[in-house]
Short mmCIF file of C-alpha atoms in Angstrom, two decimals:
data_model
loop_
_atom_site.label_atom_id
_atom_site.label_comp_id
_atom_site.label_asym_id
_atom_site.label_seq_id
_atom_site.Cartn_x
_atom_site.Cartn_y
_atom_site.Cartn_z
CA MET A 4 -41.43 54.81 61.73
CA ILE A 5 -40.79 51.09 61.17
CA ILE A 6 -40.45 51.58 57.41
CA GLY A 7 -37.91 54.35 58.04
CA ILE A 8 -35.84 52.06 60.28
CA LEU A 9 -35.95 49.26 57.71
CA GLY A 10 -34.83 51.64 54.99
CA ALA A 11 -31.99 52.96 57.14
CA TRP A 12 -30.84 49.40 57.84
CA SER A 13 -30.68 48.67 54.11
CA VAL A 14 -28.46 51.73 53.65
CA VAL A 15 -26.17 50.60 56.48
CA VAL A 16 -25.87 47.12 54.94
CA MET A 17 -24.87 48.57 51.57
CA VAL A 18 -22.24 50.80 53.21
CA LEU A 19 -20.78 47.76 54.98
CA GLY A 20 -20.77 45.87 51.69
CA VAL A 21 -18.82 48.63 49.93
CA LEU A 22 -16.27 48.74 52.76
CA THR A 23 -15.93 44.94 52.75
CA PHE A 24 -15.11 44.75 49.05
CA ALA A 25 -12.71 47.67 49.41
CA VAL A 26 -10.87 45.65 52.06
CA ILE A 27 -10.98 42.50 49.93
CA THR A 28 -9.03 44.26 47.15
CA GLN A 29 -6.12 44.49 49.61
CA ILE A 30 -6.16 40.84 50.74
CA GLY A 31 -4.16 38.54 48.54
CA CYS A 32 -1.49 35.88 48.29
CA PRO A 33 1.77 36.42 46.39
CA ALA A 34 1.04 36.37 42.67
CA LEU A 35 2.42 33.53 40.55
CA GLN A 36 5.51 34.74 38.71
CA PHE A 37 6.22 33.00 35.41
CA TYR A 38 9.35 33.25 33.33
CA GLY A 39 8.84 34.20 29.71
CA SER A 40 8.39 37.17 27.38
CA ARG A 41 5.37 39.33 28.12
CA SER A 42 3.82 41.33 25.29
CA ASN A 43 2.83 44.95 25.80
CA GLY A 44 -0.76 45.49 26.92
CA SER A 45 -1.40 41.80 27.53
CA GLU A 46 -1.07 39.44 30.47
CA THR A 47 -0.30 36.47 28.23
CA ILE A 48 3.26 35.16 28.55
CA GLN A 49 5.14 33.54 25.67
CA PHE A 50 7.20 30.53 26.75
CA ASN A 51 8.40 29.03 23.48
CA ASN A 52 11.17 30.30 21.20
CA LEU A 53 13.04 32.07 23.97
CA GLY A 54 16.80 32.31 23.94
CA CYS A 55 17.07 29.55 26.54
CA ASN A 56 14.73 27.03 24.83
CA LEU A 57 14.94 28.03 21.17
CA ASP A 58 15.59 24.52 19.82
CA CYS A 59 13.56 22.49 22.33
CA GLY A 60 10.35 22.26 20.27
CA CYS A 61 8.19 22.11 23.39
CA SER A 62 4.44 21.63 23.44
CA SER A 63 2.30 24.61 24.44
CA THR A 64 -0.47 22.28 25.63
CA GLN A 65 1.44 20.10 28.11
CA TYR A 66 1.25 22.26 31.23
CA GLU A 67 3.52 20.85 33.97
CA PRO A 68 4.67 23.82 36.08
CA ILE A 69 7.95 23.64 37.92
CA CYS A 70 9.31 26.01 40.54
CA SER A 71 12.79 27.43 40.21
CA ALA A 72 15.13 26.94 43.17
CA ASP A 73 14.63 30.62 44.02
CA GLY A 74 11.19 29.64 45.38
CA VAL A 75 9.21 32.28 43.46
CA THR A 76 9.70 31.82 39.70
CA HIS A 77 7.51 29.33 37.82
CA LEU A 78 8.21 27.78 34.45
CA PHE A 79 5.56 26.34 32.14
CA SER A 80 7.02 22.84 31.90
CA PRO A 81 10.36 21.03 32.28
CA CYS A 82 10.77 21.10 28.51
CA GLN A 83 10.21 24.84 28.23
CA ALA A 84 12.52 25.31 31.21
CA GLY A 85 15.22 23.66 29.10
CA CYS A 86 15.80 20.87 31.64
CA ARG A 87 17.98 17.96 30.51
CA ASN A 88 17.89 15.71 33.57
CA VAL A 89 15.50 14.69 36.32
CA GLU A 90 15.72 12.72 39.55
CA GLU A 91 13.19 11.74 42.20
CA LEU A 92 14.01 12.71 45.78
CA THR A 93 12.32 11.69 49.02
CA VAL A 94 10.63 14.45 51.00
CA ASN A 95 8.97 12.38 53.72
CA VAL A 96 10.21 8.84 54.42
CA GLN A 97 7.29 7.90 56.70
CA LYS A 98 4.68 8.89 54.11
CA ASN A 99 6.82 7.74 51.19
CA LYS A 100 6.39 11.17 49.63
CA THR A 101 8.70 12.09 46.77
CA ILE A 102 9.22 15.04 44.44
CA LYS A 103 10.94 15.41 41.10
CA ARG A 104 14.01 17.65 40.83
CA TYR A 105 14.76 18.88 37.34
CA PHE A 106 18.30 20.10 36.75
CA GLU A 107 20.60 21.37 34.03
CA CYS A 108 17.74 23.74 33.09
CA SER A 109 18.87 26.51 30.76
CA CYS A 110 15.83 28.74 31.40
CA VAL A 111 16.25 28.45 35.18
CA ILE A 112 19.78 29.76 34.74
CA ALA A 113 18.55 32.57 32.47
CA SER A 114 15.79 33.47 34.92
CA ALA A 115 18.16 33.62 37.88
CA LYS A 116 20.57 35.87 36.01
CA GLU A 117 17.83 38.20 34.77
CA THR A 118 15.95 38.52 38.07
CA LYS A 119 19.08 38.36 40.29
CA ASN A 120 17.17 35.97 42.56
CA THR A 121 19.16 33.71 44.86
CA ILE A 122 18.43 30.28 46.30
CA ALA A 123 15.19 30.23 48.33
CA ASP A 124 15.76 31.39 51.89
CA PRO A 125 14.18 30.06 54.04
CA TRP A 126 14.29 26.72 52.25
CA PRO A 127 10.71 25.36 51.83
CA ALA A 128 9.90 22.42 54.10
CA VAL A 129 7.99 20.66 51.28
CA TRP A 130 11.22 20.34 49.30
CA PRO A 131 14.00 17.82 50.01
CA SER A 132 16.59 19.11 52.44
CA GLN A 133 19.64 20.79 50.95
CA SER A 134 21.79 17.96 52.31
CA GLN A 135 20.14 15.64 49.77
CA LEU A 136 21.35 17.80 46.89
CA PRO A 137 24.75 17.47 45.23
CA PRO A 138 27.32 19.92 46.68
CA ALA A 139 27.67 21.64 43.30
CA ALA A 140 23.90 22.30 43.03
CA ILE A 141 24.04 25.31 45.35
CA PRO A 142 27.18 27.34 44.57
CA SER A 143 28.39 29.55 47.40
CA ASN A 144 30.53 31.97 45.40
CA THR A 145 27.96 32.70 42.65
CA PRO A 146 24.48 32.81 44.30
CA HIS A 147 22.67 33.41 40.99
CA ASP A 148 24.22 30.43 39.22
CA PHE A 149 21.83 27.54 39.85
CA ASP A 150 20.14 25.36 37.26
CA PHE A 151 17.44 23.30 38.99
CA GLY A 152 13.84 23.42 40.12
CA PHE A 153 11.13 21.19 41.60
CA ALA A 154 7.88 19.87 40.13
CA GLY A 155 4.72 21.77 41.05
CA TYR A 156 3.97 25.30 42.16
CA CYS A 157 6.24 27.28 44.45
CA PRO A 158 5.33 26.79 48.14
CA SER A 159 3.27 29.62 49.62
CA ASP A 160 1.38 29.90 52.91
CA CYS A 161 -1.85 31.85 52.43
CA SER A 162 -3.83 30.39 55.32
CA LYS A 163 -4.13 33.73 57.14
CA GLN A 164 -5.47 35.51 54.07
CA PHE A 165 -7.85 32.64 53.37
CA TYR A 166 -9.39 32.62 56.85
CA LEU A 167 -9.63 36.41 56.88
CA LEU A 168 -11.39 36.43 53.51
CA LEU A 169 -13.69 33.60 54.62
CA ALA A 170 -14.62 35.47 57.80
CA LEU A 171 -15.34 38.67 55.88
CA MET A 172 -17.50 36.94 53.26
CA LEU A 173 -19.48 34.98 55.86
CA THR A 174 -20.05 38.08 57.98
CA ILE A 175 -21.14 40.34 55.14
CA GLY A 176 -23.24 37.50 53.67
CA LEU A 177 -25.18 37.12 56.93
CA ILE A 178 -25.61 40.88 57.31
CA ALA A 179 -26.66 41.33 53.69
CA GLY A 180 -29.20 38.53 54.03
CA SER A 181 -30.86 40.42 56.88
CA SER A 182 -31.76 43.27 54.51
CA ARG A 183 -33.70 41.13 52.02
CA LEU A 184 -36.89 40.98 54.09
CA PRO A 185 -36.88 44.73 54.95
CA ASN A 186 -36.52 45.59 51.26
CA THR A 187 -39.45 43.33 50.39
CA LEU A 188 -41.58 44.81 53.18
CA ILE A 189 -40.82 48.35 52.01
CA LEU A 190 -41.82 47.40 48.47
CA LEU A 191 -45.11 45.84 49.58
CA ARG A 192 -45.99 48.65 51.99
CA ALA A 193 -45.24 51.38 49.46
CA ILE A 194 -47.41 49.97 46.66
CA ASP A 195 -51.20 49.95 46.37
CA LYS A 196 -52.78 46.58 47.00
CA ARG A 197 -53.90 46.20 43.40
CA ASP A 198 -50.34 46.86 42.11
CA LYS A 199 -48.39 44.54 44.42
CA ALA A 200 -48.23 41.60 42.00
CA ALA A 201 -47.15 43.84 39.13
CA ALA A 202 -44.53 45.51 41.36
CA LEU A 203 -42.98 42.16 42.29
CA THR A 204 -42.95 41.12 38.62
CA VAL A 205 -41.21 44.33 37.58
CA THR A 206 -38.68 43.95 40.42
CA VAL A 207 -37.76 40.38 39.46
CA SER A 208 -37.54 41.35 35.78
CA PHE A 209 -35.33 44.32 36.64
CA VAL A 210 -32.98 42.14 38.70
CA SER A 211 -32.78 39.53 35.93
CA ALA A 212 -32.14 42.07 33.18
CA PHE A 213 -29.57 44.23 34.98
CA ALA A 214 -27.91 41.77 37.40
CA LEU A 215 -28.31 38.07 36.64
CA LEU A 216 -27.89 38.28 32.86
CA PRO A 217 -24.97 40.73 32.46
CA SER A 218 -22.97 39.68 35.54
CA PRO A 219 -21.46 36.50 33.99
CA ILE A 220 -20.40 38.54 30.95
CA ILE A 221 -18.87 41.35 33.02
CA PHE A 222 -17.01 39.17 35.49
CA GLY A 223 -16.08 36.65 32.79
CA SER A 224 -14.40 39.48 30.90
CA ILE A 225 -12.53 40.51 34.06
CA TYR A 226 -11.28 36.95 34.59
CA ASP A 227 -10.23 36.58 30.95
CA GLY A 228 -8.37 39.89 31.09
CA ALA A 229 -6.30 38.70 34.05
CA CYS A 230 -5.32 35.35 32.53
CA THR A 231 -1.59 34.67 32.34
CA ILE A 232 -1.56 31.21 30.77
CA TRP A 233 -4.19 29.89 28.37
CA ALA A 234 -4.61 26.21 27.63
CA GLU A 235 -4.36 25.63 23.88
CA LYS A 236 -5.38 22.89 21.49
CA CYS A 237 -4.81 23.01 17.75
CA GLY A 238 -4.04 26.73 18.03
CA GLU A 239 -7.32 27.44 19.83
CA LYS A 240 -7.59 28.99 23.29
CA LEU A 241 -9.37 26.86 25.87
CA ASN A 242 -9.60 27.47 29.62
CA CYS A 243 -7.27 29.62 31.67
CA LEU A 244 -4.53 27.77 33.59
CA ALA A 245 -3.12 30.62 35.70
CA TYR A 246 -4.21 34.16 36.57
CA ASN A 247 -2.54 37.37 37.63
CA THR A 248 -4.13 37.17 41.07
CA ASP A 249 -3.16 40.72 42.06
CA LYS A 250 -4.95 42.22 39.08
CA LEU A 251 -7.86 39.78 39.46
CA ARG A 252 -8.67 40.57 43.11
CA VAL A 253 -8.35 44.32 42.59
CA ARG A 254 -10.63 44.32 39.54
CA VAL A 255 -13.24 41.97 40.99
CA GLY A 256 -13.32 43.82 44.31
CA THR A 257 -13.45 47.25 42.66
CA VAL A 258 -16.23 46.35 40.21
CA SER A 259 -18.25 44.75 43.01
CA ALA A 260 -17.80 47.85 45.17
CA ILE A 261 -18.91 50.11 42.30
CA PHE A 262 -22.12 48.11 41.81
CA LEU A 263 -22.78 48.26 45.55
CA VAL A 264 -22.29 52.03 45.48
CA LEU A 265 -25.00 52.24 42.79
CA GLY A 266 -27.25 50.11 44.99
CA LEU A 267 -26.41 52.33 47.95
CA CYS A 268 -27.57 55.40 46.02
CA CYS A 269 -30.87 53.68 45.23
CA ASP A 270 -31.40 52.51 48.82
CA THR A 271 -30.60 56.02 50.11
CA ALA A 272 -33.17 57.51 47.74
CA VAL A 273 -35.80 54.98 48.89
CA TRP A 274 -35.02 55.66 52.56
CA TYR A 275 -35.22 59.44 51.95
#
């Protein structure tokens, strides 16, 4: 009777785990949008030798992202954005906080015309107020004709998604931990006394061979496949600088859910 209850609880935990990762695939922040030419079948974006920065000779290793004034489009660096001028503006006088504004950027103009994006509305609070900008910086008659951006990533508030994800992971982690002891008890109760040590050895070996060893390879491949910007040195790829977060969360959540479904089938068979 007790063993049956423990087995049923393990099945319930696995079902909750599958549902949790299915929900996680739908929780995400806005993906980083970069301007550049994207090759077919690849997430990697080419930033150099575009029409707007053809003669700039920019470095592909100096990653200094700037955010276009539309508030959503990122550019690899001021050089690759085709920016000719820069000024430092004050954001917070009390904290002496400043931010760089790059302007006369040819690729910002090209991006605005291609995407038809207008000036960010609402205007991000972490940027200098529009009153600090020159009157000609924000044209009223041609909303797509702006040529400036600010240093850093585009502002985005993902606090709600973060706390929701944190709550889900903590909850399912606590629940999943409660099934470890029942699984061990089932294993020990179902095996003859003389075979218990061998059974534990086989179990640990099985987990190592089919979970601990291949998981870094599988998930590493998923992360690499969702990379948008690779750091480079001497023509060699290094670490990833930015990911397609939409593709990343869907793939990681889906693969995790699939593995949990396999575990669910095994736990159901044991319970039966």
